[in-house]
Short mmCIF file of C-alpha atoms in Angstrom, two decimals:
data_model
loop_
_atom_site.label_atom_id
_atom_site.label_comp_id
_atom_site.label_asym_id
_atom_site.label_seq_id
_atom_site.Cartn_x
_atom_site.Cartn_y
_atom_site.Cartn_z
CA UNK A 18 -39.15 25.29 1.29
CA UNK A 19 -36.36 24.56 3.78
CA UNK A 20 -37.11 20.85 3.12
CA UNK A 21 -36.83 21.23 -0.65
CA UNK A 22 -33.60 23.04 -0.26
CA UNK A 23 -32.15 20.50 2.03
CA UNK A 24 -32.92 17.79 -0.33
CA UNK A 25 -31.41 19.73 -3.28
CA UNK A 26 -28.45 20.30 -1.03
CA UNK A 27 -28.07 16.56 -0.60
CA UNK A 28 -28.46 15.66 -4.13
CA UNK A 29 -25.77 18.32 -5.00
CA UNK A 30 -23.58 16.71 -2.45
CA UNK A 31 -24.15 13.27 -3.66
CA UNK A 32 -23.29 14.29 -7.12
CA UNK A 33 -20.11 16.20 -6.18
CA UNK A 34 -18.93 13.19 -4.42
CA UNK A 35 -19.63 10.35 -7.10
CA UNK A 36 -16.98 11.34 -9.66
CA UNK A 37 -14.44 11.38 -6.78
CA UNK A 38 -15.65 8.01 -5.41
CA UNK A 39 -15.74 6.32 -8.85
CA UNK A 40 -12.47 7.40 -9.67
CA UNK A 41 -10.48 5.77 -6.62
CA UNK A 42 -11.05 2.20 -7.93
CA UNK A 43 -7.37 1.41 -8.91
CA UNK A 44 -5.12 2.31 -6.23
CA UNK A 45 -2.78 -0.80 -6.15
CA UNK A 46 -1.77 -3.81 -8.31
CA UNK A 47 -5.00 -5.10 -9.71
CA UNK A 48 -7.23 -2.57 -8.43
CA UNK A 49 -9.86 -3.15 -5.82
CA UNK A 50 -8.33 -5.56 -3.19
CA UNK A 51 -6.11 -7.00 -5.93
CA UNK A 52 -9.64 -8.63 -7.51
CA UNK A 53 -8.96 -7.26 -11.19
CA UNK A 54 -12.52 -6.41 -11.52
CA UNK A 55 -14.17 -3.09 -12.49
CA UNK A 56 -17.73 -2.26 -13.16
CA UNK A 57 -16.73 0.01 -15.94
CA UNK A 58 -19.05 -0.54 -18.89
CA UNK A 59 -17.20 1.82 -21.53
CA UNK A 60 -14.07 -0.24 -22.22
CA UNK A 61 -14.34 -1.33 -25.99
CA UNK A 62 -13.86 -5.00 -27.04
CA UNK A 63 -12.00 -4.24 -30.18
CA UNK A 64 -10.18 -0.93 -31.42
CA UNK A 65 -7.55 0.59 -33.62
CA UNK A 66 -4.99 3.11 -33.01
CA UNK A 67 -7.58 6.02 -33.72
CA UNK A 68 -9.56 4.71 -30.81
CA UNK A 69 -6.97 5.61 -28.07
CA UNK A 70 -7.57 8.68 -25.94
CA UNK A 71 -3.90 9.23 -25.84
CA UNK A 72 -0.54 7.45 -26.39
CA UNK A 73 2.74 8.50 -24.68
CA UNK A 74 6.39 7.27 -24.59
CA UNK A 75 7.80 6.63 -21.21
CA UNK A 76 11.36 7.15 -20.16
CA UNK A 77 13.21 3.95 -20.20
CA UNK A 78 11.07 0.56 -19.83
CA UNK A 79 9.36 -1.38 -17.03
CA UNK A 80 6.77 -4.05 -16.21
CA UNK A 81 4.83 -2.47 -13.46
CA UNK A 82 1.29 -1.49 -13.60
CA UNK A 83 -0.30 2.33 -13.42
CA UNK A 84 -2.38 3.17 -10.44
CA UNK A 85 -4.89 6.22 -9.99
CA UNK A 86 -6.10 8.62 -7.88
CA UNK A 87 -8.77 11.05 -9.29
CA UNK A 88 -7.21 12.03 -12.55
CA UNK A 89 -3.70 11.54 -11.54
CA UNK A 90 -2.14 8.48 -12.77
CA UNK A 91 1.23 7.26 -11.33
CA UNK A 92 3.69 4.64 -13.04
CA UNK A 93 7.37 3.74 -12.84
CA UNK A 94 10.02 3.11 -15.32
CA UNK A 95 13.75 2.43 -15.66
CA UNK A 96 17.05 2.83 -17.87
CA UNK A 97 19.43 0.36 -16.97
CA UNK A 98 22.05 1.89 -19.14
CA UNK A 99 21.71 5.23 -17.69
CA UNK A 100 21.18 3.82 -14.08
CA UNK A 101 17.94 5.90 -13.83
CA UNK A 102 14.49 5.04 -12.43
CA UNK A 103 11.38 7.43 -12.53
CA UNK A 104 8.27 7.67 -10.72
CA UNK A 105 5.68 9.77 -12.94
CA UNK A 106 2.53 11.37 -12.18
CA UNK A 107 0.37 11.67 -15.31
CA UNK A 108 -2.69 13.60 -16.13
CA UNK A 109 -5.03 10.78 -16.82
CA UNK A 110 -7.23 12.84 -19.26
CA UNK A 111 -4.68 13.86 -21.60
CA UNK A 112 -1.61 11.94 -20.76
CA UNK A 113 0.58 14.95 -20.01
CA UNK A 114 3.30 14.48 -17.39
CA UNK A 115 2.57 16.39 -14.43
CA UNK A 116 5.69 15.69 -12.57
CA UNK A 117 8.62 13.17 -12.57
CA UNK A 118 10.98 12.25 -9.86
CA UNK A 119 14.37 10.60 -10.71
CA UNK A 120 16.27 7.97 -8.62
CA UNK A 121 19.81 6.73 -9.43
CA UNK A 122 20.60 2.92 -9.16
CA UNK A 123 23.18 0.41 -9.95
CA UNK A 124 22.08 -2.52 -12.35
CA UNK A 125 22.20 -5.95 -10.71
CA UNK A 126 21.41 -9.50 -11.64
CA UNK A 127 17.65 -10.33 -12.52
CA UNK A 128 15.59 -12.38 -14.44
CA UNK A 129 15.62 -11.90 -18.11
CA UNK A 130 11.71 -11.49 -18.05
CA UNK A 131 12.06 -9.03 -15.10
CA UNK A 132 12.49 -5.30 -15.21
CA UNK A 133 14.18 -2.66 -12.87
CA UNK A 134 10.63 -0.98 -12.58
CA UNK A 135 8.47 -3.89 -11.91
CA UNK A 136 7.00 -3.23 -8.41
CA UNK A 137 3.52 -1.46 -8.73
CA UNK A 138 3.07 1.71 -6.74
CA UNK A 139 0.18 2.15 -4.27
CA UNK A 140 -1.77 5.56 -3.81
CA UNK A 141 -4.17 6.99 -1.19
CA UNK A 142 -5.63 10.54 -1.09
CA UNK A 143 -2.65 12.14 0.36
CA UNK A 144 0.65 10.15 -1.00
CA UNK A 145 1.75 7.50 -3.60
CA UNK A 146 4.25 4.71 -2.35
CA UNK A 147 6.98 3.43 -4.51
CA UNK A 148 9.26 0.68 -3.84
CA UNK A 149 12.80 0.42 -5.41
CA UNK A 150 14.52 -2.88 -4.80
CA UNK A 151 18.09 -3.94 -5.49
CA UNK A 152 20.64 -6.32 -3.82
CA UNK A 153 22.60 -3.58 -2.32
CA UNK A 154 19.64 -1.83 -0.90
CA UNK A 155 16.02 -1.24 -1.04
CA UNK A 156 13.69 1.66 -0.22
CA UNK A 157 10.05 2.29 0.04
CA UNK A 158 9.28 6.02 -0.65
CA UNK A 159 6.21 8.05 0.09
CA UNK A 160 5.58 11.29 -1.98
CA UNK A 161 2.84 13.79 -1.96
CA UNK A 162 0.60 14.03 -4.91
CA UNK A 163 2.59 17.20 -5.92
CA UNK A 164 5.82 14.91 -5.95
CA UNK A 165 7.31 16.02 -2.80
CA UNK A 166 9.22 13.74 -0.43
CA UNK A 167 7.37 12.73 2.68
CA UNK A 168 9.36 9.84 4.19
CA UNK A 169 11.50 6.85 3.10
CA UNK A 170 11.69 3.55 4.79
CA UNK A 171 15.02 1.43 4.55
CA UNK A 172 13.57 -2.07 3.41
CA UNK A 173 17.03 -3.52 3.57
CA UNK A 174 18.95 -5.62 0.43
CA UNK A 175 16.90 -7.78 -1.61
CA UNK A 176 18.26 -11.38 -1.94
CA UNK A 177 16.81 -13.41 -4.85
CA UNK A 178 18.29 -14.06 -8.45
CA UNK A 179 15.22 -13.09 -10.22
CA UNK A 180 15.40 -9.45 -9.08
CA UNK A 181 12.84 -7.36 -7.27
CA UNK A 182 9.22 -7.01 -8.06
CA UNK A 183 7.09 -6.96 -4.85
CA UNK A 184 4.25 -4.31 -4.54
CA UNK A 185 2.97 -2.32 -1.29
CA UNK A 186 -0.69 -2.03 -0.72
CA UNK A 187 -2.60 0.67 1.40
CA UNK A 188 -5.09 -0.44 4.31
CA UNK A 189 -6.75 2.29 6.01
CA UNK A 190 -3.94 4.48 7.40
CA UNK A 191 -1.05 1.81 6.84
CA UNK A 192 1.16 0.87 3.79
CA UNK A 193 1.73 -3.11 4.26
CA UNK A 194 4.63 -4.85 2.45
CA UNK A 195 5.21 -8.52 2.03
CA UNK A 196 9.28 -8.80 1.95
CA UNK A 197 9.80 -12.53 1.55
CA UNK A 198 13.21 -13.11 -0.02
CA UNK A 199 16.04 -15.42 0.27
CA UNK A 200 17.73 -13.40 3.15
CA UNK A 201 16.10 -11.61 6.28
CA UNK A 202 12.34 -11.67 5.64
CA UNK A 203 9.58 -10.05 7.19
CA UNK A 204 5.99 -8.56 7.01
CA UNK A 205 5.55 -4.95 7.79
CA UNK A 206 2.88 -2.20 8.23
CA UNK A 207 3.91 1.25 8.17
CA UNK A 208 2.26 4.41 9.30
CA UNK A 209 0.94 6.13 5.94
CA UNK A 210 1.62 9.46 7.22
CA UNK A 211 4.88 9.11 8.99
CA UNK A 212 6.78 5.93 7.69
CA UNK A 213 7.05 4.64 11.31
CA UNK A 214 6.52 0.97 11.85
CA UNK A 215 3.24 0.04 13.27
CA UNK A 216 4.02 -3.68 13.30
CA UNK A 217 6.50 -6.07 12.11
CA UNK A 218 6.40 -9.79 11.94
CA UNK A 219 9.59 -11.66 10.96
CA UNK A 220 9.63 -14.86 8.75
CA UNK A 221 12.10 -17.48 7.48
CA UNK A 222 11.71 -18.21 3.80
CA UNK A 223 13.74 -20.01 1.24
CA UNK A 224 12.51 -18.43 -2.00
CA UNK A 225 11.67 -14.93 -2.82
CA UNK A 226 7.93 -14.41 -3.30
CA UNK A 227 6.34 -11.86 -5.50
CA UNK A 228 2.67 -12.14 -4.53
CA UNK A 229 0.92 -8.77 -3.56
CA UNK A 230 -1.27 -9.21 -0.42
CA UNK A 231 -5.03 -8.85 0.01
CA UNK A 232 -7.44 -8.11 2.73
CA UNK A 233 -10.16 -10.32 4.12
CA UNK A 234 -13.05 -8.73 5.90
CA UNK A 235 -16.04 -10.06 7.38
CA UNK A 236 -18.79 -8.21 9.65
CA UNK A 237 -18.11 -8.88 13.08
CA UNK A 238 -14.31 -9.86 12.97
CA UNK A 239 -11.18 -8.09 12.60
CA UNK A 240 -9.69 -7.22 9.11
CA UNK A 241 -6.91 -9.79 7.76
CA UNK A 242 -3.99 -9.09 5.68
CA UNK A 243 -3.63 -12.30 3.57
CA UNK A 244 -0.19 -13.42 2.33
CA UNK A 245 1.03 -16.54 0.28
CA UNK A 246 4.49 -18.07 0.41
CA UNK A 247 5.71 -21.26 -0.49
CA UNK A 248 6.58 -23.09 2.80
CA UNK A 249 4.28 -21.13 5.13
CA UNK A 250 1.37 -21.46 2.63
CA UNK A 251 -1.53 -18.97 3.18
CA UNK A 252 -1.16 -16.78 6.23
CA UNK A 253 -3.59 -14.18 7.85
CA UNK A 254 -2.35 -11.45 10.13
CA UNK A 255 -4.42 -9.16 12.16
CA UNK A 256 -4.43 -5.82 10.30
CA UNK A 257 -4.09 -3.65 13.30
CA UNK A 258 -1.76 -5.71 15.45
CA UNK A 259 0.22 -7.74 13.13
CA UNK A 260 -0.49 -10.74 15.33
CA UNK A 261 -0.94 -14.13 13.09
CA UNK A 262 -4.43 -15.18 12.95
CA UNK A 263 -4.34 -18.33 11.17
CA UNK A 264 -2.05 -19.98 8.65
CA UNK A 265 -2.27 -23.32 6.69
CA UNK A 266 0.36 -25.13 4.61
CA UNK A 267 -1.38 -25.90 1.38
CA UNK A 268 1.52 -26.06 -1.14
CA UNK A 269 3.93 -28.47 -2.13
CA UNK A 270 7.26 -30.17 -0.94
CA UNK A 271 9.19 -29.20 -3.88
CA UNK A 272 10.96 -25.86 -4.50
CA UNK A 273 8.29 -23.48 -5.38
CA UNK A 274 7.60 -19.74 -5.50
CA UNK A 275 4.47 -17.41 -4.94
CA UNK A 276 4.06 -15.06 -7.67
CA UNK A 277 0.48 -14.94 -8.49
CA UNK A 278 -1.48 -12.94 -5.90
CA UNK A 279 -4.06 -14.20 -3.44
CA UNK A 280 -7.71 -13.06 -3.95
CA UNK A 281 -10.75 -13.16 -2.02
CA UNK A 282 -13.99 -15.05 -3.10
CA UNK A 283 -16.91 -14.68 -1.00
CA UNK A 284 -16.04 -16.37 2.14
CA UNK A 285 -13.11 -18.03 0.64
CA UNK A 286 -9.26 -16.96 0.11
CA UNK A 287 -7.70 -18.37 -3.05
CA UNK A 288 -3.92 -18.58 -3.19
CA UNK A 289 -1.36 -20.04 -5.94
CA UNK A 290 2.21 -21.29 -5.61
CA UNK A 291 4.40 -23.43 -7.67
CA UNK A 292 7.60 -23.41 -10.03
CA UNK A 293 8.49 -23.79 -13.70
CA UNK A 294 9.83 -27.21 -13.33
CA UNK A 295 7.70 -28.28 -10.54
CA UNK A 296 3.91 -28.62 -9.66
CA UNK A 297 1.67 -25.57 -9.22
CA UNK A 298 -1.19 -25.31 -7.08
CA UNK A 299 -4.30 -23.07 -6.78
CA UNK A 300 -5.85 -23.59 -3.29
CA UNK A 301 -9.31 -22.33 -1.96
CA UNK A 302 -9.52 -22.05 1.79
CA UNK A 303 -12.18 -21.07 4.21
CA UNK A 304 -10.43 -18.89 6.77
CA UNK A 305 -10.51 -19.54 10.56
CA UNK A 306 -12.89 -17.70 12.90
CA UNK A 307 -10.99 -17.96 16.26
CA UNK A 308 -13.84 -16.35 18.12
CA UNK A 309 -16.33 -19.05 16.80
CA UNK A 310 -13.74 -21.96 17.30
CA UNK A 311 -13.47 -22.71 13.66
CA UNK A 312 -10.20 -23.46 12.10
CA UNK A 313 -9.01 -22.91 8.44
CA UNK A 314 -9.88 -25.44 6.19
CA UNK A 315 -8.96 -26.18 2.58
CA UNK A 316 -12.03 -26.42 0.39
CA UNK A 317 -10.71 -27.17 -3.08
CA UNK A 318 -7.73 -27.25 -5.05
CA UNK A 319 -6.77 -27.01 -8.88
CA UNK A 320 -3.62 -28.36 -10.17
CA UNK A 321 -3.90 -28.99 -13.99
CA UNK A 322 -2.52 -25.89 -16.15
CA UNK A 323 -2.50 -23.61 -13.03
CA UNK A 324 -1.39 -19.83 -13.65
CA UNK A 325 2.11 -19.80 -12.08
CA UNK A 326 2.56 -16.17 -13.15
CA UNK A 327 -0.76 -14.38 -13.84
CA UNK A 328 -3.22 -13.86 -10.83
CA UNK A 329 -6.51 -15.62 -10.80
CA UNK A 330 -9.70 -13.59 -11.12
CA UNK A 331 -13.33 -14.16 -9.64
CA UNK A 332 -16.34 -12.94 -11.36
CA UNK A 333 -19.99 -13.78 -11.01
CA UNK A 334 -19.11 -17.05 -8.93
CA UNK A 335 -16.52 -18.10 -11.58
CA UNK A 336 -12.89 -18.47 -11.02
CA UNK A 337 -10.64 -17.80 -13.93
CA UNK A 338 -7.03 -19.31 -14.26
CA UNK A 339 -4.94 -17.74 -17.17
CA UNK A 340 -1.53 -19.78 -17.38
CA UNK A 341 1.59 -18.17 -18.71
CA UNK A 342 1.36 -20.65 -21.62
CA UNK A 343 -2.00 -19.14 -22.79
CA UNK A 344 -4.39 -21.99 -21.27
CA UNK A 345 -7.52 -20.25 -19.68
CA UNK A 346 -9.59 -22.34 -17.25
CA UNK A 347 -12.99 -21.40 -15.96
CA UNK A 348 -14.08 -23.11 -12.64
CA UNK A 349 -16.70 -22.64 -9.99
CA UNK A 350 -15.46 -20.20 -7.32
CA UNK A 351 -17.09 -22.01 -4.44
CA UNK A 352 -16.50 -25.94 -5.51
CA UNK A 353 -13.73 -25.94 -7.95
CA UNK A 354 -15.84 -27.53 -10.62
CA UNK A 355 -14.27 -27.13 -13.96
CA UNK A 356 -16.64 -25.72 -16.78
CA UNK A 357 -14.08 -25.25 -19.53
CA UNK A 358 -10.43 -24.94 -20.36
CA UNK A 359 -9.14 -23.66 -23.56
CA UNK A 360 -5.90 -22.68 -25.24
CA UNK A 361 -5.72 -19.11 -26.37
CA UNK A 362 -2.14 -19.02 -27.34
CA UNK A 363 0.63 -16.65 -26.47
CA UNK A 364 2.96 -16.50 -23.42
CA UNK A 365 1.66 -14.36 -20.53
CA UNK A 366 3.25 -12.51 -17.59
CA UNK A 367 0.47 -10.11 -17.16
CA UNK A 368 -2.67 -10.81 -15.11
CA UNK A 369 -6.32 -10.66 -16.52
CA UNK A 370 -8.63 -7.75 -15.46
CA UNK A 371 -12.55 -7.84 -15.87
CA UNK A 372 -14.68 -5.04 -17.18
CA UNK A 373 -18.29 -5.13 -18.29
CA UNK A 374 -18.34 -9.09 -18.11
CA UNK A 375 -15.36 -9.43 -20.26
CA UNK A 376 -11.54 -10.80 -19.53
CA UNK A 377 -8.85 -8.58 -20.96
CA UNK A 378 -5.28 -9.87 -20.94
CA UNK A 379 -1.94 -9.13 -22.74
CA UNK A 380 0.58 -11.57 -24.02
CA UNK A 381 4.21 -10.75 -24.12
CA UNK A 382 4.18 -10.06 -27.60
CA UNK A 383 1.56 -7.23 -27.20
CA UNK A 384 -1.75 -8.87 -28.32
CA UNK A 385 -4.54 -8.13 -26.09
CA UNK A 386 -7.06 -11.03 -25.99
CA UNK A 387 -10.74 -10.27 -24.91
CA UNK A 388 -12.79 -13.26 -23.86
CA UNK A 389 -16.32 -13.44 -22.18
CA UNK A 390 -16.16 -14.02 -18.53
CA UNK A 391 -18.64 -16.61 -18.67
CA UNK A 392 -19.19 -20.41 -17.97
CA UNK A 393 -18.97 -21.20 -21.80
CA UNK A 394 -15.83 -20.25 -23.69
CA UNK A 395 -16.26 -17.42 -26.13
CA UNK A 396 -13.33 -15.28 -27.51
CA UNK A 397 -14.39 -11.88 -28.47
CA UNK A 398 -11.37 -10.00 -29.90
CA UNK A 399 -7.71 -9.82 -30.34
CA UNK A 400 -6.20 -6.26 -30.38
CA UNK A 401 -2.45 -5.53 -31.34
CA UNK A 402 -0.67 -3.06 -29.10
CA UNK A 403 2.34 -2.79 -31.30
CA UNK A 404 4.84 -3.41 -28.54
CA UNK A 405 5.45 -6.54 -26.06
CA UNK A 406 3.99 -6.06 -22.51
CA UNK A 407 4.26 -7.97 -19.16
CA UNK A 408 2.07 -5.38 -17.31
CA UNK A 409 -1.62 -5.57 -16.01
CA UNK A 410 -3.93 -2.94 -17.30
CA UNK A 411 -5.69 -0.73 -14.95
CA UNK A 412 -9.28 0.61 -15.04
CA UNK A 413 -10.45 3.72 -13.52
CA UNK A 414 -13.24 6.49 -14.50
CA UNK A 415 -14.41 4.19 -17.24
CA UNK A 416 -11.14 3.89 -18.97
CA UNK A 417 -8.54 1.26 -19.35
CA UNK A 418 -4.73 2.39 -19.09
CA UNK A 419 -2.63 -0.11 -20.90
CA UNK A 420 1.15 -0.30 -20.41
CA UNK A 421 3.58 -1.81 -22.77
CA UNK A 422 7.42 -1.94 -22.15
CA UNK A 423 7.94 1.66 -23.33
CA UNK A 424 4.58 3.28 -23.77
CA UNK A 425 1.27 4.06 -21.90
CA UNK A 426 -2.08 4.29 -23.57
CA UNK A 427 -5.58 5.35 -22.40
CA UNK A 428 -8.71 3.60 -23.82
CA UNK A 429 -12.53 3.75 -23.55
CA UNK A 430 -14.70 6.00 -21.32
CA UNK A 431 -17.61 8.20 -22.20
CA UNK A 432 -17.51 9.85 -25.55
#
């Protein structure tokens, strides 16, 4: 009888934990380690307005992406005319605002396609972390899930004519930020609970970068934070110490900028850099293993119709590059062999995400295109959102959360 009770207790414990575990899948820009991939199977391919779980108007506008912890969804927005920015906490089930924090700011120069709410927050079990950037001063703020201030970190002025747009990540008990700009630049890890600096690595850069770092982890070796930047190429830093693990300069000699974020594909790291009027490169490298005496090595590169703004995506051994001109390329994620390349049309700032073996991406006019994530090209659907967007969707709890300039909507999930 005791064994039966014990087994029943374990089963109950497992089922109690499952929903919580499943809900923590989109806590940073592009979800799990920046991969953009979800195992959700309840996202529709085609829909109408009647299929949304809910739609809400946001204060102001923005192009940041939502992040989630449990049933709490966090998103930023801004109103340049009013000089106000907001960090909102929204009930993911019904779209009702749980709380909103307001921040004032002076408007400053930025790229016409950028916004004043571009940085995507990061979230963990205790806090949400949001970055507000400007040329006068920038600040990373940490708030509890109830909306109360925990700490603030002075990031310093942001220098770059395109305006701000970098996003933090959380790794274990640290918040990590890549502050590469046209001024004093550095990589930094902050204690997530206190905001104290755990490590800082100063850098010299010529161009502001907007790529969001990812983590490279392999059994038997320290975790490494991966950063991409034009001149320094792909850089790995020991996650605990902040010491440089390895670096490889794989990008061009012309003026370039890293906007597309790096991703991990098995034992490879894939990074992208380029410029509108210069060459663009997507490069796969095999990281160094110092303990084994192995140096970092370039494995393959792709330089035709490279995605400059959208981040690449790997699914089932396939690498998908979705360019801002609407040209999608499918390659082998291990060799770089090209399977297909197709123009789907539209202009894109958003990055693709993948759910149920399908690619989803939104063009700037608000058309959400769905493709099969396969080695043969297949368009599955086009869905009109009713407003433009430069935001990447988030997927959590079997639902997809889509942000247009001024709206947020929920789609899918078990009915």
